[in-house]
Amino acid sequence: MNAGTASKAAAYAAGLALIAVGLRGIVDQVPFAQWAKWFAGAAVLHDAVLVPAVLAAGALTGLVPAGRRIVRAALVIGACVTVVAIPVVLGYGRRADEPSRLPLPYGRNLGIVLGVIAAAAACALVVRAVTARRRAGRGGATRAPRHSRKEARR
């Protein structure tokens, strides 16, 4: 067994140990009915909301003629930021008797961050378009054409 295989085995063992600790905590501290309700809700949320939304976004971005990867990256980053920010935007943990707990306008701030992500993606698209025009003005692409795997084996 080489060092790479041994380190992978150690990482897998550590991961399995952490999973076991988490499962033990769930079994010991969370009532089964509450856990089952959460698990069913997560499955429904994933299958009925998240997957169709991702598929629709993928299909719609497939219609983008150029810069598809940039648009998809911006959507993924924006979705991740939104998922992380949703609890504070919705005010989970906010109490009327403790106004300093969540004092900022988190909805506005999320909008600003999403705007910055959109602006960065737009800038990347503009840079890509300008670069493509410059290449076309010099007489075409500067990269060699790609060959299929079958041609590379010959």
XYZ file of C-alpha atoms in Angstrom, residues 130-143:
14
model
C -14.044 41.838 -26.603
C -11.356 39.149 -26.574
C -13.256 37.130 -29.190
C -13.581 40.223 -31.423
C -9.868 40.937 -31.150
C -9.043 37.361 -32.103
C -11.416 37.508 -35.047
C -9.839 40.781 -36.166
C -6.386 39.170 -36.215
C -7.454 36.508 -38.661
C -9.166 33.882 -36.564
C -8.635 31.762 -33.556
C -5.195 31.375 -32.056
C -5.807 27.924 -30.625
